Coordinates of N, CA and C in Angstrom, one line a residue:
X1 N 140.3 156.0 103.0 CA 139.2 155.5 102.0 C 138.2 154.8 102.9
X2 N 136.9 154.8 102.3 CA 135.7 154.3 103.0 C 135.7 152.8 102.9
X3 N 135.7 151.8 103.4 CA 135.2 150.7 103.6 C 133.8 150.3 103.1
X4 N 133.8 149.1 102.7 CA 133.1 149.2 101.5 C 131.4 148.8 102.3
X5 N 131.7 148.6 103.9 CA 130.3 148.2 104.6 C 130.0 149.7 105.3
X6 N 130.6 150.9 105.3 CA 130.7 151.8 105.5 C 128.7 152.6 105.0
X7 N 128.2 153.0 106.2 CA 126.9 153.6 105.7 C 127.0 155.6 105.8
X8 N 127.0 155.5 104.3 CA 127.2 156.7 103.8 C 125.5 157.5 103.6
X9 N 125.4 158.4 104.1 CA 124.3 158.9 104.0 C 124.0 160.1 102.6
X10 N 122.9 159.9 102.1 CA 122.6 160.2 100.6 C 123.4 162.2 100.5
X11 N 123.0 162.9 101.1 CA 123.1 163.9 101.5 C 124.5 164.5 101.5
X12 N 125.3 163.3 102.4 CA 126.5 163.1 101.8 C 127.3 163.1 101.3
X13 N 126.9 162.4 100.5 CA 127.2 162.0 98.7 C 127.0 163.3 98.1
X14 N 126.0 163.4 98.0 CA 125.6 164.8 97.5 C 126.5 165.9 97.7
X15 N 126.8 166.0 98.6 CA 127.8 167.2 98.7 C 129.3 167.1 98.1
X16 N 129.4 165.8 98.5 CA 130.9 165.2 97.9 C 131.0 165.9 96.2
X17 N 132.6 166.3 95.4 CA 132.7 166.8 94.2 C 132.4 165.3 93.6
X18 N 132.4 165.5 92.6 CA 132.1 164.6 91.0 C 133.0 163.6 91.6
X19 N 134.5 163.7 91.0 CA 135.4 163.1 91.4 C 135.5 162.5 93.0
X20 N 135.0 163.0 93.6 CA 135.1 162.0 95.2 C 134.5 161.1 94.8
X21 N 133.0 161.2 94.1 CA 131.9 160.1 94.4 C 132.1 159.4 93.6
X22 N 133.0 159.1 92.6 CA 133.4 158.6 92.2 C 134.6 157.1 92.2
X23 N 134.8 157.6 93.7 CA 135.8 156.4 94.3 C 135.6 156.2 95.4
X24 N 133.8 156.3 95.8 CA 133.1 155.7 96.6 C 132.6 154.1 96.2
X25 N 133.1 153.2 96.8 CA 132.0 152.1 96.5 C 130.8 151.5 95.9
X26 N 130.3 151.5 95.0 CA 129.2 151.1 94.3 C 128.2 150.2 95.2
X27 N 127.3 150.6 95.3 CA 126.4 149.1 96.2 C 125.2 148.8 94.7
X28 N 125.8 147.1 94.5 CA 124.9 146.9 93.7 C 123.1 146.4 94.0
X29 N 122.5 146.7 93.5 CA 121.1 146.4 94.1 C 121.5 144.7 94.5
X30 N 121.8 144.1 93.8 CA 122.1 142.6 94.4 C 122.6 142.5 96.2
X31 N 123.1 143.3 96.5 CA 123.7 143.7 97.4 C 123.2 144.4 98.9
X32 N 122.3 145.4 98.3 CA 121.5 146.0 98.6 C 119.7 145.7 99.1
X33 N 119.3 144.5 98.3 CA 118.0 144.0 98.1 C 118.0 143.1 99.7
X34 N 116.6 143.6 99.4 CA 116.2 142.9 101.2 C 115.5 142.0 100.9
X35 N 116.2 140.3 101.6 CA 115.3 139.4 101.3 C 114.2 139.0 101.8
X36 N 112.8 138.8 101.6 CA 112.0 138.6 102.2 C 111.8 137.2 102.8
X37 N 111.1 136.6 104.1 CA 111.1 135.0 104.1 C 110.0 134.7 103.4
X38 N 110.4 133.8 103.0 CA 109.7 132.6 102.4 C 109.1 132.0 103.2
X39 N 107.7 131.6 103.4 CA 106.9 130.5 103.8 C 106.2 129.5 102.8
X40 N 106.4 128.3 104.0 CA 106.0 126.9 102.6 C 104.4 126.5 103.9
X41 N 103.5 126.1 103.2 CA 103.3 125.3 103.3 C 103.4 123.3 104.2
X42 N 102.5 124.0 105.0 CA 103.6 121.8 105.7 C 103.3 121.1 104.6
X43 N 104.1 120.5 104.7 CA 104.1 118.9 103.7 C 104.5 119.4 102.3
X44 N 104.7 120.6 101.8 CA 105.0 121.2 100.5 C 106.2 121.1 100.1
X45 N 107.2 120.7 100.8 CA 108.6 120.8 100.4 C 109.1 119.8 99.4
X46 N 109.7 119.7 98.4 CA 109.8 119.2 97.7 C 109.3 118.9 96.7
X47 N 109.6 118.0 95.7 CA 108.6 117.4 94.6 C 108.1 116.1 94.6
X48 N 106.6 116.2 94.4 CA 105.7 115.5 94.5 C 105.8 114.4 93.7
X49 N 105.4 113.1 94.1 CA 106.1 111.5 93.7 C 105.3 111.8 92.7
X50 N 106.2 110.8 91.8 CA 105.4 110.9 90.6 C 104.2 109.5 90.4
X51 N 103.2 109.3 90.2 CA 102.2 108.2 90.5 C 102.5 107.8 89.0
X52 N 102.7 106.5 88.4 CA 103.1 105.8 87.0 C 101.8 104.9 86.9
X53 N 100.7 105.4 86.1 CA 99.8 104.7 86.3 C 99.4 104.7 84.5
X54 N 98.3 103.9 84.3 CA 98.1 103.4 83.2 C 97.0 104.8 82.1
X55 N 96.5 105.4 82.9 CA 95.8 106.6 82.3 C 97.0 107.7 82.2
X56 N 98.0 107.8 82.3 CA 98.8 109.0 81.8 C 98.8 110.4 83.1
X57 N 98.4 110.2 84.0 CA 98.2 111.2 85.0 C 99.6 110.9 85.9
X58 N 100.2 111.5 85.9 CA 101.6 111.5 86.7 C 101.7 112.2 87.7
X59 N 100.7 113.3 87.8 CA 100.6 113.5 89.4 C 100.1 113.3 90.6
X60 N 100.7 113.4 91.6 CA 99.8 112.6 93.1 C 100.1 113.6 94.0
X61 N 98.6 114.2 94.3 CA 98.8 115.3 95.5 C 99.5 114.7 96.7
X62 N 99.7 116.3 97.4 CA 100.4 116.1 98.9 C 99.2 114.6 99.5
X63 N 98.0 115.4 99.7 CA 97.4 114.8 100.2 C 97.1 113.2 100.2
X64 N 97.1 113.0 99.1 CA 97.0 111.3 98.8 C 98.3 110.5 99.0
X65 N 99.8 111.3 99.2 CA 101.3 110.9 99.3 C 100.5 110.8 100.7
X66 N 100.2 111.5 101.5 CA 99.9 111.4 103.2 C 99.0 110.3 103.5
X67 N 98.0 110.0 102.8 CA 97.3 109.6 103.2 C 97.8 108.2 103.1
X68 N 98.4 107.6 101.8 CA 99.3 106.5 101.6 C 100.4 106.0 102.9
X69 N 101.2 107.4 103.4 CA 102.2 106.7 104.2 C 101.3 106.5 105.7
X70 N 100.1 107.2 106.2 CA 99.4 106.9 107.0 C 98.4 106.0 107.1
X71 N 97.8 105.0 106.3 CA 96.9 103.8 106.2 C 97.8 102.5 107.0
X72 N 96.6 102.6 108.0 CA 97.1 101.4 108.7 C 96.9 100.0 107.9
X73 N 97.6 99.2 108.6 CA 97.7 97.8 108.5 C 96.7 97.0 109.1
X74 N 95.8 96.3 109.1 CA 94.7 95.7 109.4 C 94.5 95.0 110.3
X75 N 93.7 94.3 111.1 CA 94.1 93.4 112.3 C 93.8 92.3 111.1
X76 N 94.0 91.0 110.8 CA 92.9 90.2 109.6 C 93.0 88.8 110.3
X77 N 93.1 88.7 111.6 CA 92.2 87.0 112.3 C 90.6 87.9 113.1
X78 N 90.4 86.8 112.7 CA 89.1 87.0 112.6 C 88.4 87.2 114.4
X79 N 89.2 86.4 115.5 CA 89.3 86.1 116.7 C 89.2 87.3 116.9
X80 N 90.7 88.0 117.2 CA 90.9 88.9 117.8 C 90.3 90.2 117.1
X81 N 89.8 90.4 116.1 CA 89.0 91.3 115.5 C 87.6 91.5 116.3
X82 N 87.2 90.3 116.0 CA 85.3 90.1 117.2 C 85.6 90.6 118.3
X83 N 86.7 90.3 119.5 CA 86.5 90.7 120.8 C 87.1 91.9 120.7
X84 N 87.9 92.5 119.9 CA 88.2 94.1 120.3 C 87.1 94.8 119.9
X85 N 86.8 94.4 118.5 CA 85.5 95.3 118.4 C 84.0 95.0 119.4
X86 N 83.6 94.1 120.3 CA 82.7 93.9 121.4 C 83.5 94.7 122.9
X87 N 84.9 94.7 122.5 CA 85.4 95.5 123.7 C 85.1 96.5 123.6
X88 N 85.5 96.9 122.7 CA 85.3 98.7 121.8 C 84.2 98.9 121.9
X89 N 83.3 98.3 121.7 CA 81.8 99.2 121.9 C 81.1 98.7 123.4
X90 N 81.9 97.8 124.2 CA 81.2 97.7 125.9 C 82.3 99.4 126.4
X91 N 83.2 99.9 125.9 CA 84.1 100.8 126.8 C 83.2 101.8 125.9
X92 N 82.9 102.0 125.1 CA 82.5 103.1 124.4 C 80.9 103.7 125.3
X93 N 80.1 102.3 125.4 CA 78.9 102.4 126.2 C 78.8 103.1 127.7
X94 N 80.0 101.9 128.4 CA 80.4 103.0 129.4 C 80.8 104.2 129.8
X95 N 81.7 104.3 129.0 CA 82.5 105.8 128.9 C 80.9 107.2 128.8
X96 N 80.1 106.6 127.9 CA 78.9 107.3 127.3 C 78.0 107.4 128.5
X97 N 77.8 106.7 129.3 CA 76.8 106.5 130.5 C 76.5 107.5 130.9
X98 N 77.7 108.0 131.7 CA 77.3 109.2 132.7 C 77.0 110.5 131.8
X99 N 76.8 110.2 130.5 CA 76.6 111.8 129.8 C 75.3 112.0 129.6
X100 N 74.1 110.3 130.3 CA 72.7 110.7 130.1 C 72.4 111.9 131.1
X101 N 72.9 111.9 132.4 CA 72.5 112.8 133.4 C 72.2 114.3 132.8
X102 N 73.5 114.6 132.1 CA 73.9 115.8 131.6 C 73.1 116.6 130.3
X103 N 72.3 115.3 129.9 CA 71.7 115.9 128.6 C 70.3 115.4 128.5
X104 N 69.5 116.8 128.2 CA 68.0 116.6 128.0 C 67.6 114.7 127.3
X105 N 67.9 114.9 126.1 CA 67.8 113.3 125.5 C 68.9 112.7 125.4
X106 N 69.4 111.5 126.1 CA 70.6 110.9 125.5 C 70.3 109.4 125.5
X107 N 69.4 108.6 124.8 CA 69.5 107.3 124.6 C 70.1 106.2 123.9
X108 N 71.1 105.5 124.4 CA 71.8 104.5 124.3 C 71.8 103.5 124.3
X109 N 71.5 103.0 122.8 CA 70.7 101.5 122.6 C 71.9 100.6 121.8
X110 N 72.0 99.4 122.6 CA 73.2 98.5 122.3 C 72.2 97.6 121.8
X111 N 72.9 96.7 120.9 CA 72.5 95.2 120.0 C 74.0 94.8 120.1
X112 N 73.7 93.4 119.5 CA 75.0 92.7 119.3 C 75.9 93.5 118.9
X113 N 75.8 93.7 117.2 CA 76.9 94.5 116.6 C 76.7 95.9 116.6
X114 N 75.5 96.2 117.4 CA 75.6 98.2 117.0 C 75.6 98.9 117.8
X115 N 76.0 99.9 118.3 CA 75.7 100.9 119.7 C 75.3 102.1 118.6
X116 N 73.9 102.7 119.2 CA 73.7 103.7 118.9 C 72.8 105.0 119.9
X117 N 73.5 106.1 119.6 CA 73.1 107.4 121.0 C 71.8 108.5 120.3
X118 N 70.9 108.0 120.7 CA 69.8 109.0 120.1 C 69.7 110.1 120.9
X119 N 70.0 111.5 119.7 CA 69.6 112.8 121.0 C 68.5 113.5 120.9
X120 N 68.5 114.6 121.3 CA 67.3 115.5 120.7 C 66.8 115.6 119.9
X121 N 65.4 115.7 119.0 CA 64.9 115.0 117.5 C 65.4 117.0 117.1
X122 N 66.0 116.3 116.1 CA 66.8 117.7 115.0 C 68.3 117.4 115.4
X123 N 68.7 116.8 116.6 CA 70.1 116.9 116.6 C 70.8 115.4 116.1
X124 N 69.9 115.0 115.8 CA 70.2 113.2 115.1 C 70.7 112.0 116.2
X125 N 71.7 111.3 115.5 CA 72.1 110.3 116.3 C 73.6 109.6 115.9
X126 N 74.2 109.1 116.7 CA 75.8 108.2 116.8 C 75.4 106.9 116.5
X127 N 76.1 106.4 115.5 CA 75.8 104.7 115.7 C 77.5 104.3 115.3
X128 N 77.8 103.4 115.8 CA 78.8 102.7 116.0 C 78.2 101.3 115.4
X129 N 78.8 100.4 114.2 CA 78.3 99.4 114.0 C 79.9 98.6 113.0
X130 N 79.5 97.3 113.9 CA 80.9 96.6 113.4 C 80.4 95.1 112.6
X131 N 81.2 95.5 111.4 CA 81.2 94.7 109.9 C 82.4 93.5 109.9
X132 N 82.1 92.6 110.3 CA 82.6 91.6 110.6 C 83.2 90.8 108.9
X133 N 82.5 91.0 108.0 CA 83.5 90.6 106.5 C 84.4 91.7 106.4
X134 N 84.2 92.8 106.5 CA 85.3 93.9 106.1 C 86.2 93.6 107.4
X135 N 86.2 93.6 108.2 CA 86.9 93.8 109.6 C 87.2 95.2 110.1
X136 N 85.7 95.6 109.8 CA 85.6 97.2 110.5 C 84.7 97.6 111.4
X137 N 84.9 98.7 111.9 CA 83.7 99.4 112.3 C 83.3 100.7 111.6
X138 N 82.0 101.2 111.4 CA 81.7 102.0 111.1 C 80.9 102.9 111.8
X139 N 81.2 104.1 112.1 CA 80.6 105.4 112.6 C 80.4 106.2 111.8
X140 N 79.1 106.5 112.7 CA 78.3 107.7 111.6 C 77.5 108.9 112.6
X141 N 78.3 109.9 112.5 CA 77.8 110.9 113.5 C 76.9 112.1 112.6
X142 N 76.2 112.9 113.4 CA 75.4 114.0 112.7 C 76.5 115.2 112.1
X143 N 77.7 115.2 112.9 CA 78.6 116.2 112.5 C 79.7 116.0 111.5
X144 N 80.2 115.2 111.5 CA 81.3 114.5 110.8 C 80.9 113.4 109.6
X145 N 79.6 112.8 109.4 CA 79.3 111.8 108.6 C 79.1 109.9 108.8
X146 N 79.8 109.6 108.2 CA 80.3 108.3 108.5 C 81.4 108.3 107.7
X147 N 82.8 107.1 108.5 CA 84.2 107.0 108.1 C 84.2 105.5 108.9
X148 N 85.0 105.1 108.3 CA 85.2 103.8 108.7 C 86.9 103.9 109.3
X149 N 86.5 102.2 110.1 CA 87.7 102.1 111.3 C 87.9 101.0 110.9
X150 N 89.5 100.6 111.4 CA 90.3 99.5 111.7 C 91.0 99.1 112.6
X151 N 91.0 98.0 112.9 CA 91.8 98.0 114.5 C 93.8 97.7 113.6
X152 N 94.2 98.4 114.2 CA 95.3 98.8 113.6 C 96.4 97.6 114.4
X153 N 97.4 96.9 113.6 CA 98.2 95.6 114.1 C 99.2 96.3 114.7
X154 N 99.1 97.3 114.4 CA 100.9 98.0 115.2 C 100.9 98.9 116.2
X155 N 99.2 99.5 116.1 CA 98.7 100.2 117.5 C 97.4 99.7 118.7
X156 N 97.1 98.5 117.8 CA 95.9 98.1 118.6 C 94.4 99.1 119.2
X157 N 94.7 100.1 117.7 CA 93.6 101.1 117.7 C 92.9 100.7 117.0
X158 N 91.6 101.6 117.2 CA 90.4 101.9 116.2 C 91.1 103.1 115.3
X159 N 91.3 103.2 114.1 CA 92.0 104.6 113.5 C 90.9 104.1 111.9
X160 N 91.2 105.4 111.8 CA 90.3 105.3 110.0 C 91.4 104.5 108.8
X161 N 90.3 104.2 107.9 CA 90.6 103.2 106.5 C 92.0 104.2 105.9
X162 N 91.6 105.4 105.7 CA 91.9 106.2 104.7 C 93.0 107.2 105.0
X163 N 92.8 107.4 106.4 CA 94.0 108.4 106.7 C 94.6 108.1 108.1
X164 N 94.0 107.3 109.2 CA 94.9 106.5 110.0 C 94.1 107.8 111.7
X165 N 93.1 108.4 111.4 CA 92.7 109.3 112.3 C 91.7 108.6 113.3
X166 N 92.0 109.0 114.5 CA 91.4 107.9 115.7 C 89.7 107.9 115.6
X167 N 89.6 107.0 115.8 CA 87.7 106.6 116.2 C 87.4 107.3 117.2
X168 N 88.3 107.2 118.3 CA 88.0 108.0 119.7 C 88.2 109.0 119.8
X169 N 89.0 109.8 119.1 CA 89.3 110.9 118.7 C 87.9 111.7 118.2
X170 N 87.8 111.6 117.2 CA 86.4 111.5 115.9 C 85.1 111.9 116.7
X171 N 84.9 111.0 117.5 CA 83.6 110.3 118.4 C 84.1 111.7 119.8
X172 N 84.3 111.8 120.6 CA 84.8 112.4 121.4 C 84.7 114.4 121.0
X173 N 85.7 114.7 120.0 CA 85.1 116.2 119.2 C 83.9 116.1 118.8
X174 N 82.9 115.4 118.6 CA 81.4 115.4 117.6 C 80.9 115.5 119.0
X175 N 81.2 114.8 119.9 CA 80.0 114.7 121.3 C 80.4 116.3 122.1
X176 N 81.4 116.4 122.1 CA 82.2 117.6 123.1 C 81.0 119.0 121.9
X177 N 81.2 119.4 121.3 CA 80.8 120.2 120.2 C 79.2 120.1 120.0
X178 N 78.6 118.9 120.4 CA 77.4 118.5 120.3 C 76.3 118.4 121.7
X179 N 77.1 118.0 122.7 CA 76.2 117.6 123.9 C 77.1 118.2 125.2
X180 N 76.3 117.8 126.2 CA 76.9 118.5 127.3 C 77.8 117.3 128.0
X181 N 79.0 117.8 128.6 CA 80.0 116.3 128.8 C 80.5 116.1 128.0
X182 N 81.4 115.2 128.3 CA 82.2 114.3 127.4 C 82.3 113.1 127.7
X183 N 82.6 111.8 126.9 CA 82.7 110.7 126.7 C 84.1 110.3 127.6
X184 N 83.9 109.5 128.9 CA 85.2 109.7 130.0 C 85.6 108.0 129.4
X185 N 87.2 108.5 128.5 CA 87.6 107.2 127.7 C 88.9 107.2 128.5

């Protein structure tokens, strides 16, 4: 008798009498079916939290679930806020320096609270400017827009309000994609 993993060719069968093929094996399509893989999505697995809010909307995208477990925590003395952000924009100035050589326009005008890099007129300008009631800074590039930053208490970064994504990071792809050089941080 054939074994029931036994690969029987159609042709086979076919020749076999009535009665043979008959105490051949059955392969049910369940059996038979080829599974295809499945692909997800990152961050799609599972079911999405339910948000219990007072308008009746009970769902909360992936996205806003991510962006919740990724918002940093704030630096909020006022001290150590002023001198990282005057640090952060003396390292930022620096780092920027050597990229005047490299590029037709690159002017780099510091004030108290703002650094800002004027380039080629049509290619705009970087300003870096720090908000001492919010306890932020704000950048606003020609490529990216403006996003705001926080010095983060558990990394001692500049990272954004909203999703926890670096300042120097940010600042660094817009110049790389924009000017000749890079910002040496």
């Amino acid at each position: 008798m054939l074994g029931s993993r036994s690969v029987i060719s159609r042709a086979l069968v076919a020749s076999l009498p009535s009665c043979a093929r008959s105490a051949l094996p059955v392969a049910s399509s369940l059996a038979v079916r080829h599974l295809s893989t499945r692909r997800r999505r990152r961050g799609q697995t599972g079911t999405p939290a339910v948000n219990s809010n007072s308008s009746g909307d009970h769902a909360t995208s992936t996205s806003e679930m991510r962006a919740a477990i990724n918002r940093p925590v704030k630096v909020t003395d006022m001290l150590q806020f002023v001198i990282a952000a005057q640090d952060f924009l003396d390292k930022i100035e620096d780092a920027l320096e050597p990229m005047k050589k490299h590029n037709e326009v690159f002017i780099i005008t510091r004030e108290a609270s703002k650094l800002t890099v004027t380039l080629r007129p049509g290619d705009g300008e970087y300003s870096l400017e720090i908000y001492e009631d919010s306890h932020s800074i704000m950048m606003q590039t020609p490529l990216s827009g403006k996003f705001g930053y926080c010095l983060s208490a558990s990394t001692s970064e500049w990272v954004n309000e909203e999703d926890g994504h670096s300042l120097e990071g940010m600042l660094v792809r817009d110049m790389i994609r924009q000017c000749n050089g890079f910002p040496e941080l």
